[in-house]
């Protein structure tokens, strides 16, 4: 079975632009989470979606938004890009039905803002 | 969620056991201990998790102290491919909730396995 897939793998944008990152969870997984990882730091939680509803949001500005589609894939949108948004953006999925589950992470999208 | 404390870095010789400690002295009764690792330029990878009993799987063993205030991840025979950042994370799991989707990563321990 395919793991969590993210696209694109690399992206270069300029300040002020917007970006859309995409994630396809493992088949059968209904929960998708997004993380931002700045160089040298651990990943930081941005959003979690379960059954197409937002179930959690980290401490990120409103420029960051996300949604989950009926097939459980997800998009992360970032508007008005800043230099500080340069990071590795990770998507993780889990079945969403268990009490204590493990997250499966994709390889991430490396975003560079110039 | 409870905060964790890990040493910033550790070394281990190839073929020897790697013992990675984690302190989580403020852990609550409904919080699990999870371990993930991240190899350079890849997404984090789940290793193991436990509540209060020791756990073992094909990757590692997790030893949790009786008072649950600390734990140790054991890689029994470390290889060069085990060089990575290891994260110890405490997760509060609620009945019917999806709190496991939100992980609070710290700085982790950089484990370097030497030939």
mmCIF file of C-alpha atoms in Angstrom:
data_model
loop_
_atom_site.group_PDB
_atom_site.id
_atom_site.type_symbol
_atom_site.label_atom_id
_atom_site.label_comp_id
_atom_site.label_asym_id
_atom_site.label_seq_id
_atom_site.Cartn_x
_atom_site.Cartn_y
_atom_site.Cartn_z
ATOM 1 C CA UNK A 1 0.000 0.000 0.000
ATOM 2 C CA UNK A 2 1.119 3.543 -0.691
ATOM 3 C CA UNK A 3 2.173 5.673 2.244
ATOM 4 C CA UNK A 4 1.262 9.292 2.818
ATOM 5 C CA UNK A 5 2.029 11.238 -0.322
ATOM 6 C CA UNK A 6 2.641 14.958 -0.501
ATOM 7 C CA UNK A 7 2.976 17.265 -3.461
ATOM 8 C CA UNK A 8 4.935 19.070 -4.582
ATOM 9 C CA UNK A 9 8.184 17.901 -2.974
ATOM 10 C CA UNK A 10 9.865 21.285 -3.419
ATOM 11 C CA UNK A 11 8.479 24.731 -4.044
ATOM 12 C CA UNK A 12 9.953 28.196 -4.406
ATOM 13 C CA UNK A 13 7.760 31.258 -3.910
ATOM 14 C CA UNK A 14 8.290 34.955 -3.371
ATOM 15 C CA UNK A 15 7.049 37.090 -0.500
ATOM 16 C CA UNK A 16 3.374 37.987 -0.703
ATOM 17 C CA UNK A 17 2.401 35.035 -2.879
ATOM 18 C CA UNK A 18 0.147 32.232 -1.767
ATOM 19 C CA UNK A 19 0.791 28.507 -1.854
ATOM 20 C CA UNK A 20 -1.258 25.320 -1.797
ATOM 21 C CA UNK A 21 0.231 22.095 -0.523
ATOM 22 C CA UNK A 22 -1.466 18.757 -1.028
ATOM 23 C CA UNK A 23 -1.595 15.547 0.943
ATOM 24 C CA UNK A 24 -3.054 12.122 0.239
ATOM 25 C CA UNK A 25 -3.420 9.980 3.356
ATOM 26 C CA UNK A 26 -2.979 6.254 3.549
ATOM 27 C CA UNK A 27 -6.038 4.485 2.185
ATOM 28 C CA UNK A 28 -8.654 4.132 4.911
ATOM 29 C CA UNK A 29 -7.186 6.866 7.110
ATOM 30 C CA UNK A 30 -9.685 9.569 7.998
ATOM 31 C CA UNK A 31 -7.503 11.869 10.105
ATOM 32 C CA UNK A 32 -4.949 14.216 8.562
ATOM 33 C CA UNK A 33 -2.626 16.560 10.427
ATOM 34 C CA UNK A 34 -0.270 19.250 9.159
ATOM 35 C CA UNK A 35 3.051 20.261 10.687
ATOM 36 C CA UNK A 36 5.637 22.946 9.976
ATOM 37 C CA UNK A 37 9.291 22.178 10.581
ATOM 38 C CA UNK A 38 11.768 25.018 10.501
ATOM 39 C CA UNK A 39 15.410 24.048 10.043
ATOM 40 C CA UNK A 40 16.911 22.826 13.291
ATOM 41 C CA UNK A 41 13.596 22.575 15.139
ATOM 42 C CA UNK A 42 11.092 19.825 15.784
ATOM 43 C CA UNK A 43 7.837 19.817 13.794
ATOM 44 C CA UNK A 44 5.128 22.211 15.001
ATOM 45 C CA UNK A 45 1.452 21.304 14.800
ATOM 46 C CA UNK A 46 -0.644 23.451 12.476
ATOM 47 C CA UNK A 47 -3.978 21.688 11.885
ATOM 48 C CA UNK A 48 -5.812 18.420 12.317
ATOM 49 C CA UNK A 49 -8.806 17.367 10.264
ATOM 50 C CA UNK A 50 -11.015 14.383 10.923
ATOM 51 C CA UNK A 51 -13.990 13.449 8.793
ATOM 52 C CA UNK A 52 -13.642 16.757 6.962
ATOM 53 C CA UNK A 53 -13.945 18.825 10.125
ATOM 54 C CA UNK A 54 -11.218 20.815 11.827
ATOM 55 C CA UNK A 55 -10.415 19.128 15.128
ATOM 56 C CA UNK A 56 -7.402 21.105 16.213
ATOM 57 C CA UNK A 57 -5.413 24.198 15.350
ATOM 58 C CA UNK A 58 -1.958 25.208 16.457
ATOM 59 C CA UNK A 59 -0.637 28.680 17.143
ATOM 60 C CA UNK A 60 -0.440 29.893 13.562
ATOM 61 C CA UNK A 61 -1.848 33.089 12.005
ATOM 62 C CA UNK A 62 -5.013 33.184 9.931
ATOM 63 C CA UNK A 63 -2.869 33.238 6.796
ATOM 64 C CA UNK A 64 -2.751 29.484 7.274
ATOM 65 C CA UNK A 65 -5.855 27.516 6.354
ATOM 66 C CA UNK A 66 -6.645 23.946 5.416
ATOM 67 C CA UNK A 67 -9.439 21.708 4.326
ATOM 68 C CA UNK A 68 -10.160 18.030 3.920
ATOM 69 C CA UNK A 69 -12.024 16.570 1.001
ATOM 70 C CA UNK A 70 -14.599 13.737 0.897
ATOM 71 C CA UNK A 71 -11.844 11.310 -0.148
ATOM 72 C CA UNK A 72 -9.907 12.410 2.992
ATOM 73 C CA UNK A 73 -7.114 14.101 1.053
ATOM 74 C CA UNK A 74 -6.190 17.520 2.337
ATOM 75 C CA UNK A 75 -4.840 20.894 1.277
ATOM 76 C CA UNK A 76 -2.859 23.405 3.288
ATOM 77 C CA UNK A 77 -3.045 26.979 2.065
ATOM 78 C CA UNK A 78 -0.767 29.798 3.118
ATOM 79 C CA UNK A 79 -1.504 33.366 2.007
ATOM 80 C CA UNK A 80 0.725 36.437 1.942
ATOM 81 C CA UNK A 81 3.892 34.403 2.307
ATOM 82 C CA UNK A 82 6.641 35.683 4.559
ATOM 83 C CA UNK A 83 10.307 34.750 4.557
ATOM 84 C CA UNK A 84 9.709 33.016 7.890
ATOM 85 C CA UNK A 85 7.281 30.597 6.240
ATOM 86 C CA UNK A 86 10.232 28.847 4.646
ATOM 87 C CA UNK A 87 10.124 25.373 6.128
ATOM 88 C CA UNK A 88 9.420 21.709 5.582
ATOM 89 C CA UNK A 89 5.669 21.121 5.684
ATOM 90 C CA UNK A 90 4.709 17.658 6.825
ATOM 91 C CA UNK A 91 1.424 15.838 6.512
ATOM 92 C CA UNK A 92 0.514 12.892 8.706
ATOM 93 C CA UNK A 93 -2.434 10.524 8.646
ATOM 94 C CA UNK A 94 -3.985 8.000 10.999
ATOM 95 C CA UNK A 95 -7.098 5.825 10.937
ATOM 96 C CA UNK A 96 -8.905 8.135 13.340
ATOM 97 C CA UNK A 97 -10.878 5.374 14.979
ATOM 98 C CA UNK A 98 -8.634 4.133 17.739
ATOM 99 C CA UNK A 99 -7.874 5.247 21.258
ATOM 100 C CA UNK A 100 -4.115 5.467 20.875
ATOM 101 C CA UNK A 101 -2.918 5.571 17.308
ATOM 102 C CA UNK A 102 0.333 6.156 15.528
ATOM 103 C CA UNK A 103 0.786 8.837 12.917
ATOM 104 C CA UNK A 104 2.209 8.064 9.493
ATOM 105 C CA UNK A 105 4.124 10.986 8.040
ATOM 106 C CA UNK A 106 4.824 11.878 4.469
ATOM 107 C CA UNK A 107 8.237 13.060 3.305
ATOM 108 C CA UNK A 108 7.088 16.649 3.271
ATOM 109 C CA UNK A 109 7.068 19.659 0.981
ATOM 110 C CA UNK A 110 10.112 21.901 1.229
ATOM 111 C CA UNK A 111 8.904 25.482 0.788
ATOM 112 C CA UNK A 112 11.393 28.254 0.161
ATOM 113 C CA UNK A 113 10.154 31.858 0.268
ATOM 114 C CA UNK A 114 12.462 34.388 -1.382
ATOM 115 C CA UNK B 1 0.141 17.585 27.413
ATOM 116 C CA UNK B 2 3.079 16.883 29.717
ATOM 117 C CA UNK B 3 6.447 18.304 28.774
ATOM 118 C CA UNK B 4 9.384 15.986 28.087
ATOM 119 C CA UNK B 5 13.109 16.439 28.622
ATOM 120 C CA UNK B 6 15.702 14.612 26.549
ATOM 121 C CA UNK B 7 19.488 14.914 26.253
ATOM 122 C CA UNK B 8 20.386 16.911 23.131
ATOM 123 C CA UNK B 9 22.749 14.300 21.752
ATOM 124 C CA UNK B 10 24.082 10.785 22.310
ATOM 125 C CA UNK B 11 26.609 8.521 20.631
ATOM 126 C CA UNK B 12 26.511 4.774 20.217
ATOM 127 C CA UNK B 13 28.804 2.193 18.647
ATOM 128 C CA UNK B 14 27.364 0.107 15.859
ATOM 129 C CA UNK B 15 26.087 -3.231 17.127
ATOM 130 C CA UNK B 16 25.710 -2.022 20.684
ATOM 131 C CA UNK B 17 22.463 -1.164 22.440
ATOM 132 C CA UNK B 18 21.380 2.463 22.335
ATOM 133 C CA UNK B 19 19.495 3.596 25.440
ATOM 134 C CA UNK B 20 17.714 6.918 25.013
ATOM 135 C CA UNK B 21 16.265 8.444 28.178
ATOM 136 C CA UNK B 22 13.251 10.726 28.503
ATOM 137 C CA UNK B 23 11.935 12.551 31.525
ATOM 138 C CA UNK B 24 8.198 13.278 31.737
ATOM 139 C CA UNK B 25 7.733 13.966 35.427
ATOM 140 C CA UNK B 26 4.386 15.781 34.994
ATOM 141 C CA UNK B 27 2.709 12.998 33.035
ATOM 142 C CA UNK B 28 -0.945 12.310 33.837
ATOM 143 C CA UNK B 29 -2.719 8.997 34.125
ATOM 144 C CA UNK B 30 -4.395 9.302 30.719
ATOM 145 C CA UNK B 31 -1.254 10.232 28.836
ATOM 146 C CA UNK B 32 0.743 7.849 26.669
ATOM 147 C CA UNK B 33 4.467 7.979 25.946
ATOM 148 C CA UNK B 34 5.241 7.897 22.222
ATOM 149 C CA UNK B 35 8.604 7.710 20.467
ATOM 150 C CA UNK B 36 9.204 8.872 16.921
ATOM 151 C CA UNK B 37 12.422 9.330 15.017
ATOM 152 C CA UNK B 38 13.345 11.499 12.068
ATOM 153 C CA UNK B 39 16.106 10.613 9.702
ATOM 154 C CA UNK B 40 17.565 13.563 7.835
ATOM 155 C CA UNK B 41 15.254 15.029 5.191
ATOM 156 C CA UNK B 42 12.464 12.531 5.895
ATOM 157 C CA UNK B 43 9.198 12.732 7.808
ATOM 158 C CA UNK B 44 9.103 11.407 11.381
ATOM 159 C CA UNK B 45 8.655 7.671 11.779
ATOM 160 C CA UNK B 46 6.687 6.023 14.572
ATOM 161 C CA UNK B 47 8.742 3.689 16.735
ATOM 162 C CA UNK B 48 6.730 2.591 19.757
ATOM 163 C CA UNK B 49 4.309 3.784 22.422
ATOM 164 C CA UNK B 50 3.161 2.715 25.870
ATOM 165 C CA UNK B 51 0.974 3.678 28.802
ATOM 166 C CA UNK B 52 2.503 2.017 31.855
ATOM 167 C CA UNK B 53 3.725 -1.409 30.861
ATOM 168 C CA UNK B 54 6.982 -2.074 29.074
ATOM 169 C CA UNK B 55 6.537 -2.598 25.362
ATOM 170 C CA UNK B 56 8.573 -4.296 22.649
ATOM 171 C CA UNK B 57 8.196 -4.449 18.909
ATOM 172 C CA UNK B 58 10.422 -5.240 15.951
ATOM 173 C CA UNK B 59 12.140 -1.876 16.152
ATOM 174 C CA UNK B 60 12.711 -1.197 19.824
ATOM 175 C CA UNK B 61 11.783 -1.690 23.463
ATOM 176 C CA UNK B 62 10.191 0.907 25.715
ATOM 177 C CA UNK B 63 10.841 0.774 29.426
ATOM 178 C CA UNK B 64 8.567 2.986 31.577
ATOM 179 C CA UNK B 65 9.367 3.450 35.254
ATOM 180 C CA UNK B 66 6.767 2.388 37.780
ATOM 181 C CA UNK B 67 5.928 5.991 38.680
ATOM 182 C CA UNK B 68 5.733 6.780 34.929
ATOM 183 C CA UNK B 69 7.899 9.865 35.357
ATOM 184 C CA UNK B 70 10.563 8.671 32.951
ATOM 185 C CA UNK B 71 11.129 6.169 30.202
ATOM 186 C CA UNK B 72 13.928 4.693 28.121
ATOM 187 C CA UNK B 73 13.867 3.732 24.477
ATOM 188 C CA UNK B 74 16.182 0.838 23.728
ATOM 189 C CA UNK B 75 17.486 0.010 20.271
ATOM 190 C CA UNK B 76 19.015 -3.398 20.987
ATOM 191 C CA UNK B 77 21.587 -3.546 18.175
ATOM 192 C CA UNK B 78 22.125 -0.088 16.717
ATOM 193 C CA UNK B 79 23.122 0.236 13.072
ATOM 194 C CA UNK B 80 24.354 3.213 11.086
ATOM 195 C CA UNK B 81 20.826 3.594 9.703
ATOM 196 C CA UNK B 82 19.567 4.317 13.225
ATOM 197 C CA UNK B 83 21.364 7.674 13.182
ATOM 198 C CA UNK B 84 18.488 10.128 13.548
ATOM 199 C CA UNK B 85 16.724 12.582 15.839
ATOM 200 C CA UNK B 86 14.623 10.718 18.392
ATOM 201 C CA UNK B 87 11.567 12.415 19.864
ATOM 202 C CA UNK B 88 9.853 11.402 23.092
ATOM 203 C CA UNK B 89 6.288 12.762 23.124
ATOM 204 C CA UNK B 90 3.539 12.555 25.708
ATOM 205 C CA UNK B 91 0.042 12.421 24.254
ATOM 206 C CA UNK B 92 -3.235 12.812 26.125
ATOM 207 C CA UNK B 93 -5.770 10.427 24.674
ATOM 208 C CA UNK B 94 -9.427 11.128 25.303
ATOM 209 C CA UNK B 95 -12.297 8.728 24.824
ATOM 210 C CA UNK B 96 -13.564 9.182 21.293
ATOM 211 C CA UNK B 97 -11.082 11.988 20.762
ATOM 212 C CA UNK B 98 -8.455 12.438 18.153
ATOM 213 C CA UNK B 99 -5.799 14.115 20.275
ATOM 214 C CA UNK B 100 -3.170 11.752 18.918
ATOM 215 C CA UNK B 101 -3.248 13.818 15.722
ATOM 216 C CA UNK B 102 -1.639 16.704 17.573
ATOM 217 C CA UNK B 103 1.879 15.897 18.673
ATOM 218 C CA UNK B 104 4.045 18.370 20.556
ATOM 219 C CA UNK B 105 7.618 17.783 19.401
ATOM 220 C CA UNK B 106 10.514 19.040 21.473
ATOM 221 C CA UNK B 107 14.100 19.261 20.319
ATOM 222 C CA UNK B 108 14.653 15.519 20.612
ATOM 223 C CA UNK B 109 17.921 13.602 20.978
ATOM 224 C CA UNK B 110 20.334 13.416 18.080
ATOM 225 C CA UNK B 111 21.609 9.842 18.121
ATOM 226 C CA UNK B 112 24.795 9.242 16.159
ATOM 227 C CA UNK B 113 25.802 5.632 15.582
ATOM 228 C CA UNK B 114 29.500 5.200 14.895
ATOM 229 C CA UNK B 115 31.123 2.326 12.942
#
